[in-house]
mmCIF file of C-alpha atoms in Angstrom:
data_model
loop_
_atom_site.group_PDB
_atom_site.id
_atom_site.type_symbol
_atom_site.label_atom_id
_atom_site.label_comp_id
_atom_site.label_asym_id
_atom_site.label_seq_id
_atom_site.Cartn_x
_atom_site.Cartn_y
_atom_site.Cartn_z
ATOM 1 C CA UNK A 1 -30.183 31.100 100.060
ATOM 2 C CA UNK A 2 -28.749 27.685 98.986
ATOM 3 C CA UNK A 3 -32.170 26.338 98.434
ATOM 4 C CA UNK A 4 -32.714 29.447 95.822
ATOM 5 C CA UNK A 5 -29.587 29.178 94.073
ATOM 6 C CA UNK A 6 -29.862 25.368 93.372
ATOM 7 C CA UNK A 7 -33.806 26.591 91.776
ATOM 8 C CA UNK A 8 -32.389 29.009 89.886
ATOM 9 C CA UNK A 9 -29.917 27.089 88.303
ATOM 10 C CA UNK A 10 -33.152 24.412 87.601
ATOM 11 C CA UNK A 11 -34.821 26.841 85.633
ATOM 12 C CA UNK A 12 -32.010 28.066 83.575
ATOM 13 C CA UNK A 13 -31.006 24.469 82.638
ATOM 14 C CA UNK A 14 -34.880 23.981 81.510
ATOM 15 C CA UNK A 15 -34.219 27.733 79.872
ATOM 16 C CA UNK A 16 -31.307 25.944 77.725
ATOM 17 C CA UNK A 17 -33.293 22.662 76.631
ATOM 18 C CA UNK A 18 -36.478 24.805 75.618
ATOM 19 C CA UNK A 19 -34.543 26.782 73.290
ATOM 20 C CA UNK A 20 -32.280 23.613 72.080
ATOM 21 C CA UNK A 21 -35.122 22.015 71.578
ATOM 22 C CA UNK A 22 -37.383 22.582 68.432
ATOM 23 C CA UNK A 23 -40.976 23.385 68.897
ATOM 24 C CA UNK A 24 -43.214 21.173 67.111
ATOM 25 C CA UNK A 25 -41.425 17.848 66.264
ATOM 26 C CA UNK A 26 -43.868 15.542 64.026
ATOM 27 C CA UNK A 27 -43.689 11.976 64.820
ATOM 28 C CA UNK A 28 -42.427 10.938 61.482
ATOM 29 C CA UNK A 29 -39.336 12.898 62.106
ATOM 30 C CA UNK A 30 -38.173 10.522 65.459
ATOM 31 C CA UNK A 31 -36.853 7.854 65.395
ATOM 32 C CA UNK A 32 -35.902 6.631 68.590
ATOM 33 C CA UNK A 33 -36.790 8.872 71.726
ATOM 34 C CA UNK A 34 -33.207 8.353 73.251
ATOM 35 C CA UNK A 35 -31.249 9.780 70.192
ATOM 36 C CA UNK A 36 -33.354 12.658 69.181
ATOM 37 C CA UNK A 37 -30.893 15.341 71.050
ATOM 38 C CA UNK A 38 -27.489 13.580 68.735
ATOM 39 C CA UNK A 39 -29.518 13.571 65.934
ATOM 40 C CA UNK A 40 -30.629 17.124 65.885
ATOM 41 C CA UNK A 41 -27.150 18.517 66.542
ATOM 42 C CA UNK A 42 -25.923 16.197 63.857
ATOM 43 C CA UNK A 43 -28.073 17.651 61.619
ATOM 44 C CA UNK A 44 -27.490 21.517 62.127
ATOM 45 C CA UNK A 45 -23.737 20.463 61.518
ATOM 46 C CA UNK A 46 -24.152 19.061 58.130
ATOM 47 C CA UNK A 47 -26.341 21.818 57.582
ATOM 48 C CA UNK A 48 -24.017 24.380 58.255
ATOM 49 C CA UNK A 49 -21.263 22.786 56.442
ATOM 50 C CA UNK A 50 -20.039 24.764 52.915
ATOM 51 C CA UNK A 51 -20.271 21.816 50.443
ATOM 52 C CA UNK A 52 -18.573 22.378 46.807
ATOM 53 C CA UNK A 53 -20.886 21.307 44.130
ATOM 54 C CA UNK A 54 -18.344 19.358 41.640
ATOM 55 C CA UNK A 55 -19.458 19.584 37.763
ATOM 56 C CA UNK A 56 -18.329 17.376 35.932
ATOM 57 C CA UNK A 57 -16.504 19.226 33.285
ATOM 58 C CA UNK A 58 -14.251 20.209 36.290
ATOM 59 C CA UNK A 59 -12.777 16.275 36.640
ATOM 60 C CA UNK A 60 -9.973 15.644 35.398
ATOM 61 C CA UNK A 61 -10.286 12.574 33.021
ATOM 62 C CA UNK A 62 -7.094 10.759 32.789
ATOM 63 C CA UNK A 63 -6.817 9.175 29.754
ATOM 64 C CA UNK A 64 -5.953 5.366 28.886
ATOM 65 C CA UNK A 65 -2.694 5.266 27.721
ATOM 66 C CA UNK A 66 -1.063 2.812 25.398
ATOM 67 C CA UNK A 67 0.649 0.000 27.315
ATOM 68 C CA UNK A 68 3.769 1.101 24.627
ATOM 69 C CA UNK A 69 5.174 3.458 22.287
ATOM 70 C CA UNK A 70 4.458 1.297 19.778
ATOM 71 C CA UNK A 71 1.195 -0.018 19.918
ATOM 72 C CA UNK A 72 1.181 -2.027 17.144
ATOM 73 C CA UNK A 73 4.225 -3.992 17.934
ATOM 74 C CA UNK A 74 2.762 -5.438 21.286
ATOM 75 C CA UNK A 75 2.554 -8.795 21.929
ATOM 76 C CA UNK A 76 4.631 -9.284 18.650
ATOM 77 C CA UNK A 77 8.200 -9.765 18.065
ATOM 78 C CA UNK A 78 10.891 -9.124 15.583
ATOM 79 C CA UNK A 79 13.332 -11.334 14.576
ATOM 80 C CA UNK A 80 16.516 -9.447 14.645
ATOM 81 C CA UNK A 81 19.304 -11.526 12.771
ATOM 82 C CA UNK A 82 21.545 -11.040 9.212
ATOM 83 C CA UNK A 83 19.414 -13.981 7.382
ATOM 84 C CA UNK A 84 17.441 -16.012 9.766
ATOM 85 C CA UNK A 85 16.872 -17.594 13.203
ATOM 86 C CA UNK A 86 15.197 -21.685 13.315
ATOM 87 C CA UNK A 87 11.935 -22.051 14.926
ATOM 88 C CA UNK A 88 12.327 -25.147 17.115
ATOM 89 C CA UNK A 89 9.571 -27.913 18.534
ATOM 90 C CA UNK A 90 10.921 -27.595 21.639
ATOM 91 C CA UNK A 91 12.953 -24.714 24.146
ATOM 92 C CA UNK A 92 16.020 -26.723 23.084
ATOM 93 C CA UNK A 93 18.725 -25.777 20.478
ATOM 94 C CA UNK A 94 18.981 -30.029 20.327
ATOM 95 C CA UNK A 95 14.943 -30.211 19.394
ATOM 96 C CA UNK A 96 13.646 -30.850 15.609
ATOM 97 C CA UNK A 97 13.378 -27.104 13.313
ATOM 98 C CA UNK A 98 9.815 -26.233 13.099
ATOM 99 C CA UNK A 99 11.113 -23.932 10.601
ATOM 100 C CA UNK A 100 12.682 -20.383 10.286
ATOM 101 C CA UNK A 101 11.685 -16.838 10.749
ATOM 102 C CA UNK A 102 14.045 -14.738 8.107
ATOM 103 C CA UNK A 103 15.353 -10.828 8.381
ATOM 104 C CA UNK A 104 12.589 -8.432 9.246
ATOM 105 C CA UNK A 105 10.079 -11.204 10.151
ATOM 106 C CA UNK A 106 7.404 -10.771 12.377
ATOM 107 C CA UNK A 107 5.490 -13.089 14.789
ATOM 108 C CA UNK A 108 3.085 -12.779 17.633
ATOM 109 C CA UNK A 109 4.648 -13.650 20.921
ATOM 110 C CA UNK A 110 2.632 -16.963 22.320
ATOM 111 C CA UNK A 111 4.736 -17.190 25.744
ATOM 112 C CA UNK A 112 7.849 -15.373 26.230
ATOM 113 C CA UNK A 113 10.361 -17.065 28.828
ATOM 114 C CA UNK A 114 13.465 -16.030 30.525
ATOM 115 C CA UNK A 115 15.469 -17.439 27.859
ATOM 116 C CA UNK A 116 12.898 -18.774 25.341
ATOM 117 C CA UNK A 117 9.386 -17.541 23.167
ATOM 118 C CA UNK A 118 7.231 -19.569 21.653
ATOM 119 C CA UNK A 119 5.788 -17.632 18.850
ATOM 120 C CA UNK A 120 2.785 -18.172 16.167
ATOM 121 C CA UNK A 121 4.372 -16.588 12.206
ATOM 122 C CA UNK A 122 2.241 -17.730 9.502
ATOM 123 C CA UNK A 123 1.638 -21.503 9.809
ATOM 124 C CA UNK A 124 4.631 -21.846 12.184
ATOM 125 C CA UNK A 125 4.947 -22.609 15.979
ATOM 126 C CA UNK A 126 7.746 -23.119 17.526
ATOM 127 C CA UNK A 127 10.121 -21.917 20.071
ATOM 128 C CA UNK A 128 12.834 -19.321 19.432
ATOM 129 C CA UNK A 129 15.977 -17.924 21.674
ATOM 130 C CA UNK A 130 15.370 -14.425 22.964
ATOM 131 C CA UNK A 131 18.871 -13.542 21.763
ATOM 132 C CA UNK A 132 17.389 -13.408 18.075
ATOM 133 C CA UNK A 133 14.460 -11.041 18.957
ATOM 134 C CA UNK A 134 13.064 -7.869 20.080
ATOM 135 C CA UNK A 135 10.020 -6.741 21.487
ATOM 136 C CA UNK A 136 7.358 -4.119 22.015
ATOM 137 C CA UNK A 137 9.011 -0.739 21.917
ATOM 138 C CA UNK A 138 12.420 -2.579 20.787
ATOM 139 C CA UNK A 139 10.634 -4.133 17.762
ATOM 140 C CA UNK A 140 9.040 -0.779 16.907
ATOM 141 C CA UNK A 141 11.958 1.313 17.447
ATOM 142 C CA UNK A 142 14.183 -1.084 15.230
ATOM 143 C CA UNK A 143 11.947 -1.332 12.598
ATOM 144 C CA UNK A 144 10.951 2.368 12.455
ATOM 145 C CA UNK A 145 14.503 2.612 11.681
ATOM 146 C CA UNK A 146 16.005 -0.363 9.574
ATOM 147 C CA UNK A 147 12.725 -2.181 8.336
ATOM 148 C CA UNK A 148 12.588 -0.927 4.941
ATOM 149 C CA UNK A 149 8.594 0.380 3.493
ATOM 150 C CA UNK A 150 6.930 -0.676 0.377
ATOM 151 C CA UNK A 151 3.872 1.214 -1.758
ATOM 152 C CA UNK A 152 1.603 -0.761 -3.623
ATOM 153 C CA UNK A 153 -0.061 0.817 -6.142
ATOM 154 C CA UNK A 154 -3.935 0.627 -5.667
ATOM 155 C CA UNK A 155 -5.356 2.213 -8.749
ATOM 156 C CA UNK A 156 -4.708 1.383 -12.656
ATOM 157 C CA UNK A 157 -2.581 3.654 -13.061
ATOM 158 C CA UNK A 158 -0.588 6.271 -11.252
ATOM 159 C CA UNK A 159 1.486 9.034 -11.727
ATOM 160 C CA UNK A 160 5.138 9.454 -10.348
ATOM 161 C CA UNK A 161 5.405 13.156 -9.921
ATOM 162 C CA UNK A 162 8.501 15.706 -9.575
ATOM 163 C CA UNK A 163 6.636 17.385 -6.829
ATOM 164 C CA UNK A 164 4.119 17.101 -4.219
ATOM 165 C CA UNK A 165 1.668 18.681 -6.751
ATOM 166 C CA UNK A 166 -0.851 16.958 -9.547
ATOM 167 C CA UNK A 167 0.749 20.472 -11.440
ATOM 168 C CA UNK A 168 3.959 19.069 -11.511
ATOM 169 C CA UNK A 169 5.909 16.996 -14.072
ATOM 170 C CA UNK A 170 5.103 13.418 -14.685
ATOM 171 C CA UNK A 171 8.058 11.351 -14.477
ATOM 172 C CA UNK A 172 6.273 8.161 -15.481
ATOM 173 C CA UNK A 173 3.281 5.861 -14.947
ATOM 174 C CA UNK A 174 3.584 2.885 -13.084
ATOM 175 C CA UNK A 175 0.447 0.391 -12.787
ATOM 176 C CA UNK A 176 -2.240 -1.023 -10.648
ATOM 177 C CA UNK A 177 -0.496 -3.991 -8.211
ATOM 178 C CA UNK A 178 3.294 -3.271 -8.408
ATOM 179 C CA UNK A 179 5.364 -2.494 -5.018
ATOM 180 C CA UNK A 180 8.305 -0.063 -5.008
ATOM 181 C CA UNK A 181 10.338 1.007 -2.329
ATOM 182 C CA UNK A 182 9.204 4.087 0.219
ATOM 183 C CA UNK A 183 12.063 6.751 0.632
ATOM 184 C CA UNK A 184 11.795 8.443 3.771
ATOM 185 C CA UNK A 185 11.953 12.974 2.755
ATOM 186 C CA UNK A 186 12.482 15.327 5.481
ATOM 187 C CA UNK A 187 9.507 17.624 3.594
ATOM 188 C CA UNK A 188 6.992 14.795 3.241
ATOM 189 C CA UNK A 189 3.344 15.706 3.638
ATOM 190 C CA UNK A 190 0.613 13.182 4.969
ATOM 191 C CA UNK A 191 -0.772 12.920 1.364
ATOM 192 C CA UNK A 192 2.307 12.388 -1.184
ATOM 193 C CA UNK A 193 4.406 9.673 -0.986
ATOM 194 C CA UNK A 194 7.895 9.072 -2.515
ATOM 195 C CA UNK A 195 9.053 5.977 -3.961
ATOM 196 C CA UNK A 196 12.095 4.728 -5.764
ATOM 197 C CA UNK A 197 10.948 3.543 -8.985
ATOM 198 C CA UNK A 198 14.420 2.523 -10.219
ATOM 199 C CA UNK A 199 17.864 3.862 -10.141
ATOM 200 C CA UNK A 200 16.883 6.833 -12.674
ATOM 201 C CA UNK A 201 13.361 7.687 -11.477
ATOM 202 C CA UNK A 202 12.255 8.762 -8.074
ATOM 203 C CA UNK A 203 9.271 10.653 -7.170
ATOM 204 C CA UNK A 204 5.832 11.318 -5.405
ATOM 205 C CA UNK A 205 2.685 9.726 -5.511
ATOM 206 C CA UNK A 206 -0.340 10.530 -4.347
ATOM 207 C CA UNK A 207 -0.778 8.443 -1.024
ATOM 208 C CA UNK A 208 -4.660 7.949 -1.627
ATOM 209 C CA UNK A 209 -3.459 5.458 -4.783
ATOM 210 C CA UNK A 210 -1.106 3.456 -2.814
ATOM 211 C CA UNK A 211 -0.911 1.185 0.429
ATOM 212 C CA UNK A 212 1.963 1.425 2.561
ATOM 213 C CA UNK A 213 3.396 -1.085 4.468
ATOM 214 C CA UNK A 214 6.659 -2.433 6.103
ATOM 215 C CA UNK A 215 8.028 -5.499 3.991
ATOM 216 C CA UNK A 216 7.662 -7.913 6.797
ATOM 217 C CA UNK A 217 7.835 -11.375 6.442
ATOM 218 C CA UNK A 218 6.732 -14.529 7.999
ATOM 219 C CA UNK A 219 8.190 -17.744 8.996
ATOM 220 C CA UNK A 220 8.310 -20.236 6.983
ATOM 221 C CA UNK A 221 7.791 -23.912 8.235
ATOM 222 C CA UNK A 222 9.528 -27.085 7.372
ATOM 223 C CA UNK A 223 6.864 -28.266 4.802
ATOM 224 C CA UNK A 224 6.962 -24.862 3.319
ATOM 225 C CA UNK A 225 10.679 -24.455 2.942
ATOM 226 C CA UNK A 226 10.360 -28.216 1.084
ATOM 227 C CA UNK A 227 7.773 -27.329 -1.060
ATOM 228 C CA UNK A 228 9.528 -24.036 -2.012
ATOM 229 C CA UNK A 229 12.684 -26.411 -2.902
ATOM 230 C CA UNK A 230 10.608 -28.754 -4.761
ATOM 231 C CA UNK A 231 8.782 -25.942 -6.564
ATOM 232 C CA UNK A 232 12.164 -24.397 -7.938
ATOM 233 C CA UNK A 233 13.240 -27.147 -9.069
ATOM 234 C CA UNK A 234 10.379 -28.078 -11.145
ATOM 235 C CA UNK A 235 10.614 -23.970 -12.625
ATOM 236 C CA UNK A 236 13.949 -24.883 -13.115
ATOM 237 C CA UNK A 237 13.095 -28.006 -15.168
ATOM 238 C CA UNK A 238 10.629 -25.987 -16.964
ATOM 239 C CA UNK A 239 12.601 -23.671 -17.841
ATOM 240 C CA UNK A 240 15.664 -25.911 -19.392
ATOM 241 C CA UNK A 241 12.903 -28.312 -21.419
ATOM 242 C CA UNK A 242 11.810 -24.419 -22.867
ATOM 243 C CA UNK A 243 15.088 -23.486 -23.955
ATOM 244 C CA UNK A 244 15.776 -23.123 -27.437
ATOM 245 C CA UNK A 245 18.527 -23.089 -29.345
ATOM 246 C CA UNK A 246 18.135 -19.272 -30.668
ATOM 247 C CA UNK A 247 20.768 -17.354 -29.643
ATOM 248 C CA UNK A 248 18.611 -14.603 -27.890
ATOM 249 C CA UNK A 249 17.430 -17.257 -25.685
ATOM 250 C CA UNK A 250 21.217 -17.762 -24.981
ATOM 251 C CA UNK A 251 21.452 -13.992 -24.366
ATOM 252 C CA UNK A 252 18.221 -14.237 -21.673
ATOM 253 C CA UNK A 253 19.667 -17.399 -20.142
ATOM 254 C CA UNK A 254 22.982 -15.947 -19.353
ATOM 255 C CA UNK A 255 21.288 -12.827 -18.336
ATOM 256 C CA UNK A 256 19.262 -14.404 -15.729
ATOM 257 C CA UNK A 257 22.259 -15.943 -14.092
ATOM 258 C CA UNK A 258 22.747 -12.545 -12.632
ATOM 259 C CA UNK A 259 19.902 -11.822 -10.942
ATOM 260 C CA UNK A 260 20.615 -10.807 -7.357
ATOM 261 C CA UNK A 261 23.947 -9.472 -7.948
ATOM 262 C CA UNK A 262 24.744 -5.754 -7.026
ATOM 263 C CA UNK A 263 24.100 -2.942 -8.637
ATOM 264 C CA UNK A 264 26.773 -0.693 -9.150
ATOM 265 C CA UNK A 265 26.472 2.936 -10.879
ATOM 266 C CA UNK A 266 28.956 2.997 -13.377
ATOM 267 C CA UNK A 267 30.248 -0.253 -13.163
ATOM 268 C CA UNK A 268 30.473 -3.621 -15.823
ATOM 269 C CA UNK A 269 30.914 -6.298 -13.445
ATOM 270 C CA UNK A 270 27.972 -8.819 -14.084
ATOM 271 C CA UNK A 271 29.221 -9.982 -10.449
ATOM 272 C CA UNK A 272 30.719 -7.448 -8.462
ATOM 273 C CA UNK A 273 28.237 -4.804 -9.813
ATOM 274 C CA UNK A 274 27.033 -2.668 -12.994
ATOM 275 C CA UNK A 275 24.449 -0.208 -14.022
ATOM 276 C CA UNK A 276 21.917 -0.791 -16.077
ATOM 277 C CA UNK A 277 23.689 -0.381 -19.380
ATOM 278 C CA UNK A 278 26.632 -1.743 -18.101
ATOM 279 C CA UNK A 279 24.571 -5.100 -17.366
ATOM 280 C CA UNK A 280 22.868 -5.319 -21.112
ATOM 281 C CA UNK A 281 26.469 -3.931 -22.823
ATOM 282 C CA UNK A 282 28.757 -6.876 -20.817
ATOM 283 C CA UNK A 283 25.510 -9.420 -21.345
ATOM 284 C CA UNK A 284 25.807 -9.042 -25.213
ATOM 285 C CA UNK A 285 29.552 -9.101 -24.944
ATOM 286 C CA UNK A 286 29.777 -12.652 -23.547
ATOM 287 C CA UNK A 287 28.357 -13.072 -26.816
ATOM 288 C CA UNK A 288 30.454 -10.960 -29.255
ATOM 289 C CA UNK A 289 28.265 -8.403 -29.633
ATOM 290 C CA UNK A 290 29.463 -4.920 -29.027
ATOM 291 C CA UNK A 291 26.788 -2.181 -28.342
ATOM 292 C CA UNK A 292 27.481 0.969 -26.923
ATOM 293 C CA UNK A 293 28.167 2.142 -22.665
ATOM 294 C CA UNK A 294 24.999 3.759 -22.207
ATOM 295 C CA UNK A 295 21.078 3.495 -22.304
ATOM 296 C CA UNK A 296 20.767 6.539 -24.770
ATOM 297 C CA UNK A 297 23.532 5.689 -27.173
ATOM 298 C CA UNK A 298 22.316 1.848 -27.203
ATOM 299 C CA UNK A 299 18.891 2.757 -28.217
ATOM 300 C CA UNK A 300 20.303 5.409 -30.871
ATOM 301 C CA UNK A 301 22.952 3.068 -32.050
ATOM 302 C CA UNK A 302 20.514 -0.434 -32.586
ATOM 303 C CA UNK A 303 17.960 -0.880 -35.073
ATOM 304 C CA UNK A 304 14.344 -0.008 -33.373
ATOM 305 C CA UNK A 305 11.633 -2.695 -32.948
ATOM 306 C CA UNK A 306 7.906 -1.709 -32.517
ATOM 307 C CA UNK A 307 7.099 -1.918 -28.815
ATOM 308 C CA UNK A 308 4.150 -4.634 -29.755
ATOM 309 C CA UNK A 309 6.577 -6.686 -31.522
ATOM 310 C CA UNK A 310 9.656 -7.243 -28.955
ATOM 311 C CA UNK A 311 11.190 -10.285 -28.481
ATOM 312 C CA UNK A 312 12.731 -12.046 -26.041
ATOM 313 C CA UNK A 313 16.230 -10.264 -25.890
ATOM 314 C CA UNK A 314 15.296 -7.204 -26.986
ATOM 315 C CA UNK A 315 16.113 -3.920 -24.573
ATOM 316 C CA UNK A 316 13.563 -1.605 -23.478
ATOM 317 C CA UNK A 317 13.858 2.317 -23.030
ATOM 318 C CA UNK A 318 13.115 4.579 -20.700
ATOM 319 C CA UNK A 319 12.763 7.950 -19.807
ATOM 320 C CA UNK A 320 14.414 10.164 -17.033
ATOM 321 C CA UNK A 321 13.208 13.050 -15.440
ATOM 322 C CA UNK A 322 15.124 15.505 -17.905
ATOM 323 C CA UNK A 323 13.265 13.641 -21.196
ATOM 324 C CA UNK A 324 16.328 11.797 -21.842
ATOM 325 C CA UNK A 325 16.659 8.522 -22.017
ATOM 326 C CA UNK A 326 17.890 7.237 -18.370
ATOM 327 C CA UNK A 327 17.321 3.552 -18.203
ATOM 328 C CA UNK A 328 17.392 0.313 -20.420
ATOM 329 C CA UNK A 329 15.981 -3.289 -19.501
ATOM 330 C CA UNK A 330 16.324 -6.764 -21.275
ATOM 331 C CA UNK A 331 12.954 -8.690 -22.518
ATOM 332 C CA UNK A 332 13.191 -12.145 -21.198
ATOM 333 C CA UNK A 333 9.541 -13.284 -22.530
ATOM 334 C CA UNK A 334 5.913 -14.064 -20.386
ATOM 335 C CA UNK A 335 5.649 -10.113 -19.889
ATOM 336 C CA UNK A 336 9.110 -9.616 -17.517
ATOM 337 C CA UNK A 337 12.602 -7.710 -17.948
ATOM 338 C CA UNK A 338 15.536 -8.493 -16.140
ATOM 339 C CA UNK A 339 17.606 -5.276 -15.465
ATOM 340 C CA UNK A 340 20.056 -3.876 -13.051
ATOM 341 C CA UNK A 341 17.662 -1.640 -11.277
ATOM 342 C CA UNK A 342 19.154 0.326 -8.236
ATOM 343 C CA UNK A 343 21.294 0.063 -5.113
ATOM 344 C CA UNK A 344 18.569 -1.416 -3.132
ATOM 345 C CA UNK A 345 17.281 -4.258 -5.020
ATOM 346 C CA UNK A 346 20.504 -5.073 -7.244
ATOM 347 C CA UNK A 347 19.582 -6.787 -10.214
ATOM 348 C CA UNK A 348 16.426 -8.454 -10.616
ATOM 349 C CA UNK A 349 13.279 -9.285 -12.759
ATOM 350 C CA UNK A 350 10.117 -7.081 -13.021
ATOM 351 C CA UNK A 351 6.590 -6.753 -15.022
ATOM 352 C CA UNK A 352 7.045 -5.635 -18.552
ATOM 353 C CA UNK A 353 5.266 -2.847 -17.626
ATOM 354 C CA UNK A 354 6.582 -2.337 -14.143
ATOM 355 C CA UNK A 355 6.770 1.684 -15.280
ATOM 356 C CA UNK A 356 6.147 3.081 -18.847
ATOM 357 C CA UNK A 357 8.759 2.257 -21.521
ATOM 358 C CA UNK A 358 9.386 4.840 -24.342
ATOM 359 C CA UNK A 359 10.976 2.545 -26.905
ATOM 360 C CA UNK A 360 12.451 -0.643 -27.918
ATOM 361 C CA UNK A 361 15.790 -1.679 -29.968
ATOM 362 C CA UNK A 362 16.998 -5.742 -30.809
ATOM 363 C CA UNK A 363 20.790 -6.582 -31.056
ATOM 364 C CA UNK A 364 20.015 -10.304 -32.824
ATOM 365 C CA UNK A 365 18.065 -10.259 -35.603
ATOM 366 C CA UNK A 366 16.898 -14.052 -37.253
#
């Protein structure tokens, strides 16, 4: 009885291995004799496994993102002061000035330190305090906000429109090379932009005519800030062996003592701040010439002059959006007016032609 049990069992077992084991095995197919029974079963596992085909549209591509909000602005600085910040040789407040990096300039960021950057503006290297500078997002963010934007007209010459429309009224013409200040609208579209021409015209232009960038500025170096020093006084010199005796070259000399000075609407003051008829009306005053408050009734009141003809202290005319006549400029000579132009820029000197004028009128006749 035991004997027959313990056979039974024998055959069963060989029962098992006959069906666990396939029935025609090719030699190519083993391997090694000794693992043929692991390899097998580890084969009808992976076999029976459910295996999820992935496509490829069905990964999820994370995209590169920008090291910064403000991808321009990295590895560049700003300087952020009132005037200007000195660029020194060394990490030291004690070492020599390389030179300066003004308001609103920009530099690329060499080495920043815990306390000190060495930065590379222009032809200038030097070393300058973190204090006086931000970075990255901080330089983008503060400039985005405070750095003021400039259009420079591309074309020969453009049209400053009421509207964002070629239908709409021309205010002026400005020309091919001249900058004027951006003013951010609320209802700006991607292809108008508007600009502040003066204090009596603003309007749109089509963005395709002009290039817009911030009015960043560069250090200057040591050599540069002497040769700047050097070359005003020789314009200076220039300018005093050119001097005649006329007296409107008087008028244009006094005039230009001005420039820079605010510009007040409404006001007189030659230093505290006047419009622009208030700066040619108190100009010819100094003189003893009286001419009336404003633009229109000083070009209605004095005897025209041909717009080819003008002379150096002569005022030019100009219209505003209404037709009238809005604003008035002073010749000084070589193509340039000095005038009291807006709130922004004060009073300062610009190209003749710097937008269109509509007439001309001369206080001082020889």
């Amino acid at each position: 009885m035991r004997k027959s049990t313990i056979l039974g069992f024998t055959f069963m077992a060989v029962g098992v291995v006959g069906v666990l084991m396939p029935s025609v095995t090719s030699n190519a197919e083993i391997l090694d004799d000794s693992t043929v029974g692991i390899t097998y079963a580890l084969d009808q596992y992976v076999s029976n496994l459910k295996i999820k085909e992935i496509k490829e549209s069905e990964v999820v591509q994370e995209e590169e993102q920008p090291t910064c909000k403000y991808p321009e602005f990295e590895g560049k600085c700003l300087a952020y002061v009132e005037e200007a910040v000195n660029v020194r040789t060394e990490p030291d407040e004690n070492s020599e000035r390389a030179g300066s990096l003004p308001v609103h300039g920009i530099a690329l960021v060499v080495e920043k330190g815990d306390t000190w950057t060495k930065i590379e503006s222009g032809i200038t290297m030097g070393y300058v305090r973190n204090d006086y500078l931000l970075f990255g997002d901080a330089a983008g963010a503060y400039a985005e906000q405070t750095c003021p934007k400039r259009a420079k007209v591309n074309t020969t010459t453009l049209y400053v429109r009421a509207e964002q429309s070629e239908n709409s009224d021309c205010l002026t013409m400005i020309p091919e090379g001249e900058s004027y200040e951006v003013i951010p609208k609320d209802d700006d579209v991607d292809n108008w932009t508007y600009i502040r021409v003066d204090s009596d015209i603003e309007g749109y232009v089509s963005s395709e005519y002009v290039d817009v960038s911030y009015g960043f500025s560069h250090a200057i170096s040591v050599a540069e800030e002497e040769e700047i020093r050097l070359q005003k006084e020789r314009e200076e010199a220039a300018r005093l062996a050119e001097m005649t005796s006329t007296k409107r070259q008087e008028v244009v000399n006094y005039a230009l003592q001005f420039v820079g000075n605010p510009y007040v609407y409404g006001g007189t003051s030659l230093t505290n701040g006047t419009d622009c008829s208030g700066f040619t009306m108190s100009v010819y005053a100094h003189f003893g010439y009286g001419i009336p408050r404003t633009a229109a009734a000083q070009m209605q009141g004095l005897s025209s002059v041909d717009l080819g003809s003008i002379e150096p202290g002569d005022l030019l005319f100009y219209k505003d959006k209404s037709g009238g006549i809005g604003h008035v400029t002073m010749y000084i000579g070589g193509g340039q007016v000095v005038h009291a132009s807006s709130s922004t820029t004060g009073i300062i000197i610009s190209g003749v032609g710097y937008r269109t004028p509509c007439a001309a009128a001369r206080v001082i006749w020889d």
